PDB file of N, CA, C and O in Angstrom:
ATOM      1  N   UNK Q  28      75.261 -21.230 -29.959  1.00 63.00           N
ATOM      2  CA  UNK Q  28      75.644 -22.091 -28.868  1.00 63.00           C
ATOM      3  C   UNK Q  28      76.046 -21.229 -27.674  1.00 63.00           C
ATOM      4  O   UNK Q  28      76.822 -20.308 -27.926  1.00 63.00           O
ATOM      5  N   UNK Q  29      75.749 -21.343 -26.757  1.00 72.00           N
ATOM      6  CA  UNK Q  29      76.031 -20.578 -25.361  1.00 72.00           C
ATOM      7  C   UNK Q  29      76.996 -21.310 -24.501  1.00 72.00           C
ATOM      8  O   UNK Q  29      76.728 -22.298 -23.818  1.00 72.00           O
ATOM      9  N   UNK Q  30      78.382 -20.600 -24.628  1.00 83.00           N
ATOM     10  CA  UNK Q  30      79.270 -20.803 -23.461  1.00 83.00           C
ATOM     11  C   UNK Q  30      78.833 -21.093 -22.173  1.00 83.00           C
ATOM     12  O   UNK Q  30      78.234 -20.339 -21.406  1.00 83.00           O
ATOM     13  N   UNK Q  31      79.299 -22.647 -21.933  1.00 84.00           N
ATOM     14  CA  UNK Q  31      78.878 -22.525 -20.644  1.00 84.00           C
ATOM     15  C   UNK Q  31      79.988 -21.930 -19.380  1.00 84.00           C
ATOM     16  O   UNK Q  31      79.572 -21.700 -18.244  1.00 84.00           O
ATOM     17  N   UNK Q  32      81.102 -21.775 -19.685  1.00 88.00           N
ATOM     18  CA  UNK Q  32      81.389 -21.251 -18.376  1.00 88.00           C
ATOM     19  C   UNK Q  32      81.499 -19.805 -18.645  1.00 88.00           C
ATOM     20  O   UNK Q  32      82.306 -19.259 -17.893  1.00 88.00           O
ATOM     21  N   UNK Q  33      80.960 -19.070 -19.447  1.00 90.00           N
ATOM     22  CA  UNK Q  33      80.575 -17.591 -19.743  1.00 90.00           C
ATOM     23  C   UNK Q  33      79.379 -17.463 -18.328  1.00 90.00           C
ATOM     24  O   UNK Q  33      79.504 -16.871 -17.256  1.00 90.00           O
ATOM     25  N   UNK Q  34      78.282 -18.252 -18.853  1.00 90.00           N
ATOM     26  CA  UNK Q  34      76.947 -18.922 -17.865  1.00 90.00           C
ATOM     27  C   UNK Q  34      77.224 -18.994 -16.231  1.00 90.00           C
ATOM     28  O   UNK Q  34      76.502 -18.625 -15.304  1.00 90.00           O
ATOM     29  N   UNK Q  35      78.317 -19.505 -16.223  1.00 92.00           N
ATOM     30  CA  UNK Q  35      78.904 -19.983 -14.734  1.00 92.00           C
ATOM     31  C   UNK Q  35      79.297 -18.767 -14.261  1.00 92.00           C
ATOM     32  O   UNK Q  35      78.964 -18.338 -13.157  1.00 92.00           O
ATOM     33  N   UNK Q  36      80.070 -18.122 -15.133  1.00 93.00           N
ATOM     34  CA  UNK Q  36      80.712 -16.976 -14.667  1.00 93.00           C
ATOM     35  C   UNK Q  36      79.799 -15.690 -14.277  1.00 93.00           C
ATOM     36  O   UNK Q  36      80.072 -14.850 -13.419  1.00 93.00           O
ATOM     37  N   UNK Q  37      78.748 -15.733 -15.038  1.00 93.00           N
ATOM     38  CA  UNK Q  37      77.473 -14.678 -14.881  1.00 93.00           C
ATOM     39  C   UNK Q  37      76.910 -14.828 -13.995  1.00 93.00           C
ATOM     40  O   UNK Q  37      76.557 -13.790 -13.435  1.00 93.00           O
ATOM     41  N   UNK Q  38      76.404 -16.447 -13.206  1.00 94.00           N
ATOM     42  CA  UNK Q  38      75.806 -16.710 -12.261  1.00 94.00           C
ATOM     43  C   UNK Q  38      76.581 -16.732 -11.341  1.00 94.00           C
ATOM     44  O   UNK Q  38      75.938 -16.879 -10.301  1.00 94.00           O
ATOM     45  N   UNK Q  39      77.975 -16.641 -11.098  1.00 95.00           N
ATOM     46  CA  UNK Q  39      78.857 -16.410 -10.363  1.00 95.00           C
ATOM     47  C   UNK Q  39      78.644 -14.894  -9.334  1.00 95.00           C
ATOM     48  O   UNK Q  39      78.574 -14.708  -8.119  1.00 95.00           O
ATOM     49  N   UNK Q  40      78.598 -14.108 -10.392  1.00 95.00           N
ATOM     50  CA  UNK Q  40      78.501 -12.671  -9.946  1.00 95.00           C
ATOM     51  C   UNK Q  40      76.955 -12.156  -9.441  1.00 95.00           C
ATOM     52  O   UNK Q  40      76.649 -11.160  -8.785  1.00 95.00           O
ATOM     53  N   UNK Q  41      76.263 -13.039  -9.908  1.00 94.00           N
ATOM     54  CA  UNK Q  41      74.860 -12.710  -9.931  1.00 94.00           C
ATOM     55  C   UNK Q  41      74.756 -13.101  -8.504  1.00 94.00           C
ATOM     56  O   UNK Q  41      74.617 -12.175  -7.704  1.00 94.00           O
ATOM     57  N   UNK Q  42      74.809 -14.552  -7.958  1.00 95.00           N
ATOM     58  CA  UNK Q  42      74.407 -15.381  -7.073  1.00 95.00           C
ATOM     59  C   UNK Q  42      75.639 -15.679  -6.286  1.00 95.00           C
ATOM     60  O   UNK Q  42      76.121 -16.803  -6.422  1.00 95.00           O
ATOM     61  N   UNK Q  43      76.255 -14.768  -5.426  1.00 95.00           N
ATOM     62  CA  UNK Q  43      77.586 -14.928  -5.397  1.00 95.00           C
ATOM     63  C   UNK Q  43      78.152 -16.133  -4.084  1.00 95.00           C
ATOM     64  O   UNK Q  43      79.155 -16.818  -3.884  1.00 95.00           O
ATOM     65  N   UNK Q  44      76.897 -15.886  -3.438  1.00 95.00           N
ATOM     66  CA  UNK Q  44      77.055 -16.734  -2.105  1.00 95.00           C
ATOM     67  C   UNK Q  44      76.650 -18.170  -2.665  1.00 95.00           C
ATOM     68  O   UNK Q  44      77.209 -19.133  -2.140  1.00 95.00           O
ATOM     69  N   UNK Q  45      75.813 -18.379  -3.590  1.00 95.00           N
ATOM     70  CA  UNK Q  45      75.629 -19.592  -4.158  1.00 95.00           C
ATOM     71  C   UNK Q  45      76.346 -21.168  -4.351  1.00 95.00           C
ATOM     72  O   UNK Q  45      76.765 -21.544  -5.446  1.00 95.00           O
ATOM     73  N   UNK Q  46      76.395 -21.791  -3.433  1.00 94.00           N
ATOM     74  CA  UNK Q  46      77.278 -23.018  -3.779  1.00 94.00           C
ATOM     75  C   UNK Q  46      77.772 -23.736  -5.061  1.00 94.00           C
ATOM     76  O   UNK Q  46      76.821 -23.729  -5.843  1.00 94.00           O
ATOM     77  N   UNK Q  47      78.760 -24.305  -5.576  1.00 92.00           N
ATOM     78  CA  UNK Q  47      79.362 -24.112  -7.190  1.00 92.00           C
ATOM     79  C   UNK Q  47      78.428 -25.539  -7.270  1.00 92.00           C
ATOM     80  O   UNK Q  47      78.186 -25.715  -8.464  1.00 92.00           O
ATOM     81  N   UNK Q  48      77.896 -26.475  -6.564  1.00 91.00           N
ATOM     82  CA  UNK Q  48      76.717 -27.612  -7.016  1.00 91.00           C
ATOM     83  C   UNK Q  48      75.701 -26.757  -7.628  1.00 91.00           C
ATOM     84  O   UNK Q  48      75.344 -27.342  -8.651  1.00 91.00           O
ATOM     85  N   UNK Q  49      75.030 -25.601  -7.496  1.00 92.00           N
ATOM     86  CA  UNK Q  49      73.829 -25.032  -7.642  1.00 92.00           C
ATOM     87  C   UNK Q  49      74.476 -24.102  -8.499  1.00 92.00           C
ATOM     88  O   UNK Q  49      73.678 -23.655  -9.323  1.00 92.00           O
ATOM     89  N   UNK Q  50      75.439 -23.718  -8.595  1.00 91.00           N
ATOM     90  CA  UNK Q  50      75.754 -22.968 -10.060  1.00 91.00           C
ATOM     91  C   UNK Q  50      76.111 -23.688 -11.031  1.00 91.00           C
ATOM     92  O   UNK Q  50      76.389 -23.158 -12.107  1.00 91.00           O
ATOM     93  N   UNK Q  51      76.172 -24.933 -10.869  1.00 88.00           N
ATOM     94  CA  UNK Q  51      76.803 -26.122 -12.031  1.00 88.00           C
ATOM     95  C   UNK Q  51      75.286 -26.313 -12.551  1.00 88.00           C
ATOM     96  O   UNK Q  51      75.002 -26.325 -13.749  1.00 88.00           O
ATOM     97  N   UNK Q  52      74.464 -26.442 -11.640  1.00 87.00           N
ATOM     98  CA  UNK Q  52      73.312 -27.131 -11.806  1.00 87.00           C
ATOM     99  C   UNK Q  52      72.253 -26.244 -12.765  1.00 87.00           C
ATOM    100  O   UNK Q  52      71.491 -26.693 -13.622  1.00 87.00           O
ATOM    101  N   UNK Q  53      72.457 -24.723 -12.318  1.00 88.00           N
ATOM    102  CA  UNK Q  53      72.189 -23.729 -13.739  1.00 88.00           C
ATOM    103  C   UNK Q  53      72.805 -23.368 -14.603  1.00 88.00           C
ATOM    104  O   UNK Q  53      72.267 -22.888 -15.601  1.00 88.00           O
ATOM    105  N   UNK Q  54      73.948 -23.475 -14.496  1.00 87.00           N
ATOM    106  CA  UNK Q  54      74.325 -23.611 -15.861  1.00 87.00           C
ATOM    107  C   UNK Q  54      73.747 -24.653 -17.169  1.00 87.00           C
ATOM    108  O   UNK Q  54      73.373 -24.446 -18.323  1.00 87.00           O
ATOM    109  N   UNK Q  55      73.869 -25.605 -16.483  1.00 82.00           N
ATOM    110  CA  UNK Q  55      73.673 -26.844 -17.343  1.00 82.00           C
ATOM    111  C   UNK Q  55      71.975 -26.958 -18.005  1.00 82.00           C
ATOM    112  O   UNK Q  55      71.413 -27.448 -18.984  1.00 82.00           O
ATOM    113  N   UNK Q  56      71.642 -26.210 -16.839  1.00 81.00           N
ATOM    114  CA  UNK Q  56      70.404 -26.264 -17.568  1.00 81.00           C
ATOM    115  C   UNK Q  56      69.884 -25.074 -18.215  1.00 81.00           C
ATOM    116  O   UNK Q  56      68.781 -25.103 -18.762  1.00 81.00           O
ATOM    117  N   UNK Q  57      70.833 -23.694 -18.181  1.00 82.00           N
ATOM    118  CA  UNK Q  57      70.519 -22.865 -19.373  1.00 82.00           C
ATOM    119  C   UNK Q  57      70.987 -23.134 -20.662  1.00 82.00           C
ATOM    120  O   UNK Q  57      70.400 -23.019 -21.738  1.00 82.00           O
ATOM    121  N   UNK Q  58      72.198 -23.532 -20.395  1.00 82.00           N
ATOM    122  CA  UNK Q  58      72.931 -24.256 -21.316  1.00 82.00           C
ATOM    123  C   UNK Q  58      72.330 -25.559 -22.540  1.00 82.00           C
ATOM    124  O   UNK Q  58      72.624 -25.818 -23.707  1.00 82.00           O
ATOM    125  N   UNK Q  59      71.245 -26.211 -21.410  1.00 76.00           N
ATOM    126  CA  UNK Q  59      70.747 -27.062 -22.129  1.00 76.00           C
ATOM    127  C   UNK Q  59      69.599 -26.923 -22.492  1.00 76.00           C
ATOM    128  O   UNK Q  59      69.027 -27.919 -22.934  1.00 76.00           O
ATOM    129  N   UNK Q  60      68.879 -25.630 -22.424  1.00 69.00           N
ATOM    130  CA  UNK Q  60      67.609 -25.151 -23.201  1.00 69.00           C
ATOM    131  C   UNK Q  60      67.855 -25.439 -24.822  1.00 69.00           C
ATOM    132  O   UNK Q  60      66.744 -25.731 -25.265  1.00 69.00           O
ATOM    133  N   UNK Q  61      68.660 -25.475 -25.702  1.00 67.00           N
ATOM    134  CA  UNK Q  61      68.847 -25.614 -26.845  1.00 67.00           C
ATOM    135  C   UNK Q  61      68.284 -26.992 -27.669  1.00 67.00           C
ATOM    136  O   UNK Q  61      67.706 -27.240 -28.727  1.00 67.00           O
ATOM    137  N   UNK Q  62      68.925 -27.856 -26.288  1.00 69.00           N
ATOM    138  CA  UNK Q  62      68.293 -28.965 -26.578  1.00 69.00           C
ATOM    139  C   UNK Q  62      66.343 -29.412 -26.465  1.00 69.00           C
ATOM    140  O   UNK Q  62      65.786 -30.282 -27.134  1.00 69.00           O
ATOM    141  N   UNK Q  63      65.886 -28.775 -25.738  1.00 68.00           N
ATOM    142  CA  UNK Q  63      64.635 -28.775 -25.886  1.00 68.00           C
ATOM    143  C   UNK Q  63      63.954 -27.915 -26.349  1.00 68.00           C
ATOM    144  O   UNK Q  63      62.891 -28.398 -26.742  1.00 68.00           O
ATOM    145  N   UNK Q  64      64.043 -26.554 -26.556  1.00 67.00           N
ATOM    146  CA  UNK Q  64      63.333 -25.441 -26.611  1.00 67.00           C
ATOM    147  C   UNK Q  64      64.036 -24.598 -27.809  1.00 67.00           C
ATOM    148  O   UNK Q  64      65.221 -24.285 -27.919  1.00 67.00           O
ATOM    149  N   UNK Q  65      62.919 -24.322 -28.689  1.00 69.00           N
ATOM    150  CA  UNK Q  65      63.565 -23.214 -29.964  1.00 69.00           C
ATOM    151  C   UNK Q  65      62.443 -22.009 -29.828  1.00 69.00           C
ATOM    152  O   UNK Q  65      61.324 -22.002 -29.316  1.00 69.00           O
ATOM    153  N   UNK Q  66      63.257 -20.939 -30.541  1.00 71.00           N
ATOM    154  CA  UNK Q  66      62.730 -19.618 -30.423  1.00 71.00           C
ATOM    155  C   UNK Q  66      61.820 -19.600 -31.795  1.00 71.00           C
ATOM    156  O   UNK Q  66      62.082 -20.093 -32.892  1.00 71.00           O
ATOM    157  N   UNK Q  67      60.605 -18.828 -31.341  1.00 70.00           N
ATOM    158  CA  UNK Q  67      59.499 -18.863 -31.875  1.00 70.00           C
ATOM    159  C   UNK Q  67      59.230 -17.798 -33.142  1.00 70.00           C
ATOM    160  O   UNK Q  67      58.632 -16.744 -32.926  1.00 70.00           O
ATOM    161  N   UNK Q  68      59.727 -18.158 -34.514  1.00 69.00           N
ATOM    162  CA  UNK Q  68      59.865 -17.106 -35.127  1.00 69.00           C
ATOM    163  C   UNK Q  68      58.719 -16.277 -35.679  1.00 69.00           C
ATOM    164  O   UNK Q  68      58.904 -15.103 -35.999  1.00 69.00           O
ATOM    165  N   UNK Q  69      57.229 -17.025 -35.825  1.00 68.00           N
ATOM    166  CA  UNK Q  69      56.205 -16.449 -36.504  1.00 68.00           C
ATOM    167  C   UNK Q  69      55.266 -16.495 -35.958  1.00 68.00           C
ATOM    168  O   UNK Q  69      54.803 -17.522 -36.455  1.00 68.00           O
ATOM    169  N   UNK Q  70      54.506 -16.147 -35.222  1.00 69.00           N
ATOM    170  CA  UNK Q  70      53.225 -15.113 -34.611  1.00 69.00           C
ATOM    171  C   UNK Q  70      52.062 -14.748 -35.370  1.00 69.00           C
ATOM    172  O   UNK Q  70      52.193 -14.029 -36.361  1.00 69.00           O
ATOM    173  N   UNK Q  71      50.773 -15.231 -34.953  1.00 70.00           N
ATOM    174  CA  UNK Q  71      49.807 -13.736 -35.314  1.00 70.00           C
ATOM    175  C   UNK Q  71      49.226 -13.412 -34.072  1.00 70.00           C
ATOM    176  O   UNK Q  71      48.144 -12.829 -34.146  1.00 70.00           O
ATOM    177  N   UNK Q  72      49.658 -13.638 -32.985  1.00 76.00           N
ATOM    178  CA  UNK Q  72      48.848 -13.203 -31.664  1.00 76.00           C
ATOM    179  C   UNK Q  72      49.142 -11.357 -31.901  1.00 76.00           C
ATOM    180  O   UNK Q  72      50.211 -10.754 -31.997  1.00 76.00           O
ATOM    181  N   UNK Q  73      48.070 -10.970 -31.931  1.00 85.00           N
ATOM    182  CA  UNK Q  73      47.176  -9.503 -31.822  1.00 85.00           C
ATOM    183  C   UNK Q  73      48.028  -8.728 -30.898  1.00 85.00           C
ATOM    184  O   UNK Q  73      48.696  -7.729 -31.168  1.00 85.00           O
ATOM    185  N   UNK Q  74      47.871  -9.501 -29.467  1.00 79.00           N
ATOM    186  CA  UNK Q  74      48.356  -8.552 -28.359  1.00 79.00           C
ATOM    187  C   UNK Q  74      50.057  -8.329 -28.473  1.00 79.00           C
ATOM    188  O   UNK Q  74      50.674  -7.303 -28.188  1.00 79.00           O
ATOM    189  N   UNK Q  75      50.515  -9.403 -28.896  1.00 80.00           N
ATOM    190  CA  UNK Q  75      51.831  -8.922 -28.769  1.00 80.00           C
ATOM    191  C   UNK Q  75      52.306  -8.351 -30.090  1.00 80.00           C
ATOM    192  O   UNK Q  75      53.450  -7.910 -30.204  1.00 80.00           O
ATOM    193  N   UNK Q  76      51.681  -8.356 -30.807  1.00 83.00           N
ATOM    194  CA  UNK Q  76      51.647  -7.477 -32.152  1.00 83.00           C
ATOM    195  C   UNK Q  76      51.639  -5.669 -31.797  1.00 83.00           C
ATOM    196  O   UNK Q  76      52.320  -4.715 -32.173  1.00 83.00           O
ATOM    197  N   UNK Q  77      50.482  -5.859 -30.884  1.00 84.00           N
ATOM    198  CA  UNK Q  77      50.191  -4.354 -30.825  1.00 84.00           C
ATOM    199  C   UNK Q  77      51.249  -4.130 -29.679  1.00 84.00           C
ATOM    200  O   UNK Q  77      51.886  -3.078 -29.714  1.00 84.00           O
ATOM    201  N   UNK Q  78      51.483  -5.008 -28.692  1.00 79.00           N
ATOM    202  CA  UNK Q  78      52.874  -4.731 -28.001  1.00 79.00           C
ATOM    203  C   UNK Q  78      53.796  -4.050 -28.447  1.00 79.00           C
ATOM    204  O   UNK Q  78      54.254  -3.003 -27.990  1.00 79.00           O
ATOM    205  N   UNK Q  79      54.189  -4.799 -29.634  1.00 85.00           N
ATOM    206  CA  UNK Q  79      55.638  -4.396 -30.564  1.00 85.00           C
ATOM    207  C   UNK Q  79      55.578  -3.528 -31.097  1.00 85.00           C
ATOM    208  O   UNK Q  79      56.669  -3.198 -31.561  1.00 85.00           O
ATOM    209  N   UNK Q  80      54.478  -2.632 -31.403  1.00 91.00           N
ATOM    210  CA  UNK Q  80      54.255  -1.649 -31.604  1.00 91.00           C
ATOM    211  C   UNK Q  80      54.748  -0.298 -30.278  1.00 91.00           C
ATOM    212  O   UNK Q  80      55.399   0.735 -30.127  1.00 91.00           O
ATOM    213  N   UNK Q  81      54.159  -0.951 -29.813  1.00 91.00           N
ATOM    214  CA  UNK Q  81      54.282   0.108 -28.245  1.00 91.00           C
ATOM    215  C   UNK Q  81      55.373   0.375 -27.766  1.00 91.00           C
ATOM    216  O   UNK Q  81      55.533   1.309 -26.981  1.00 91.00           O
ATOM    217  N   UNK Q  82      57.029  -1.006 -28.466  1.00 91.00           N
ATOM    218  CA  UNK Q  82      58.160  -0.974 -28.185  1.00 91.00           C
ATOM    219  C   UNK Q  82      58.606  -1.643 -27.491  1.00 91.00           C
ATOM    220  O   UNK Q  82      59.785  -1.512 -27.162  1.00 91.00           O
ATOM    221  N   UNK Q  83      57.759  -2.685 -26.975  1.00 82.00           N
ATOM    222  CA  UNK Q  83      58.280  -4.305 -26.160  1.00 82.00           C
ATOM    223  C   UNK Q  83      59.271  -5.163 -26.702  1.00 82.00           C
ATOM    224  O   UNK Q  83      58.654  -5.849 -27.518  1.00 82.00           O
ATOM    225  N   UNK Q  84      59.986  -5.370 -26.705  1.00 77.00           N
ATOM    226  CA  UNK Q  84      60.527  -6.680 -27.101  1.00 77.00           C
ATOM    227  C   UNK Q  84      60.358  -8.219 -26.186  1.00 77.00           C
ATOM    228  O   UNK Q  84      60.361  -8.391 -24.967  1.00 77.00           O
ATOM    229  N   UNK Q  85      60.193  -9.376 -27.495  1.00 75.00           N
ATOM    230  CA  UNK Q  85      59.883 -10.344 -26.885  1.00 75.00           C
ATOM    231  C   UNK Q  85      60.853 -11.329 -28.104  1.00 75.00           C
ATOM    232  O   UNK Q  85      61.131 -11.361 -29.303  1.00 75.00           O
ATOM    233  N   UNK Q  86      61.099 -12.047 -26.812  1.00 74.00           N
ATOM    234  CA  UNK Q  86      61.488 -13.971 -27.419  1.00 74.00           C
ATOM    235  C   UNK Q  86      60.819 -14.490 -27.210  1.00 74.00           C
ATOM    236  O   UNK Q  86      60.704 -14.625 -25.991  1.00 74.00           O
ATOM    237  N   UNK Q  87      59.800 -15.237 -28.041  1.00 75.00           N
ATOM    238  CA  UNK Q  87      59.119 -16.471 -28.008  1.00 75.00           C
ATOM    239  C   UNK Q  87      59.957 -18.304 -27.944  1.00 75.00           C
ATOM    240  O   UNK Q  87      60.794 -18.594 -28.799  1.00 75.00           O
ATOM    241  N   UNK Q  88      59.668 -19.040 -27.148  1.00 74.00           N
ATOM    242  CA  UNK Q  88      59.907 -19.940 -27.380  1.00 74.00           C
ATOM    243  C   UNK Q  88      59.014 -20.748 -26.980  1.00 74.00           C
ATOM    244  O   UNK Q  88      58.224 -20.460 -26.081  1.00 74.00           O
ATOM    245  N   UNK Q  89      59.031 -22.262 -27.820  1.00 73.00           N
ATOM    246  CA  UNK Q  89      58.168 -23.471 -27.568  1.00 73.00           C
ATOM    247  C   UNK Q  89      58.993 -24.535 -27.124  1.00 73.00           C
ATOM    248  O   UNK Q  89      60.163 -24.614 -27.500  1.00 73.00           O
ATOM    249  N   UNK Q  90      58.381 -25.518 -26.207  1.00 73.00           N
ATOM    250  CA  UNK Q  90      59.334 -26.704 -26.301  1.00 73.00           C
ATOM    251  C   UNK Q  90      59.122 -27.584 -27.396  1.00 73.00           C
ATOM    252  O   UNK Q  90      58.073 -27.684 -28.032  1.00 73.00           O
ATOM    253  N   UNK Q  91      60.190 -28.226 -27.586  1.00 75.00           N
ATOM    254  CA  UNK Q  91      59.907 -29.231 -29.055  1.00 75.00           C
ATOM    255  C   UNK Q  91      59.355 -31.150 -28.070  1.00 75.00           C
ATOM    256  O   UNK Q  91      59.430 -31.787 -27.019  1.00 75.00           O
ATOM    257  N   UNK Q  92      59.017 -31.158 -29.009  1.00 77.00           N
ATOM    258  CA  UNK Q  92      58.271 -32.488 -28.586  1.00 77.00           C
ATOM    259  C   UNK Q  92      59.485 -33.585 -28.350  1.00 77.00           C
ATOM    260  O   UNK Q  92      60.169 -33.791 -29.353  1.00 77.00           O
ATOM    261  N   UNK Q  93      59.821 -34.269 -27.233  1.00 69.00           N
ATOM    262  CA  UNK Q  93      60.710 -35.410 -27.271  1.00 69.00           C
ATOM    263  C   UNK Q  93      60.278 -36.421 -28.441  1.00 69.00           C
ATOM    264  O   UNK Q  93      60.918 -37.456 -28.630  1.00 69.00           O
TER     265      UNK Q  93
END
């Protein structure tokens, strides 16, 4: 679960001139990736195979179907 005012606080520093409507407004919606979107645990795509080899790291995610 991801803290959201951890989120706020990151985009705080990140985006500093940013109005707190438009930092509420990302938060909530990184925050609320959980609810639509899960991380992609099993793969056979080739390229990012041989990626991971090379030393890439990747998160996969899909959205889940409403």
């Amino acid at each position: 679960m991801v803290d959201r005012e951890k989120v706020v606080t990151v985009l705080r520093r990140r985006f500093p001139d940013a109005e707190p409507a438009q930092l509420a407004a990302a938060a909530n919606a990184i925050v609320g990736l959980e609810d639509e979107w899960r991380e992609v645990e099993d793969t056979d795509l080739r390229e990012l195979i041989e990626r991971l080899r090379l030393g890439h790291t990747f998160r996969l995610f899909e959205r889940l179907p409403h």
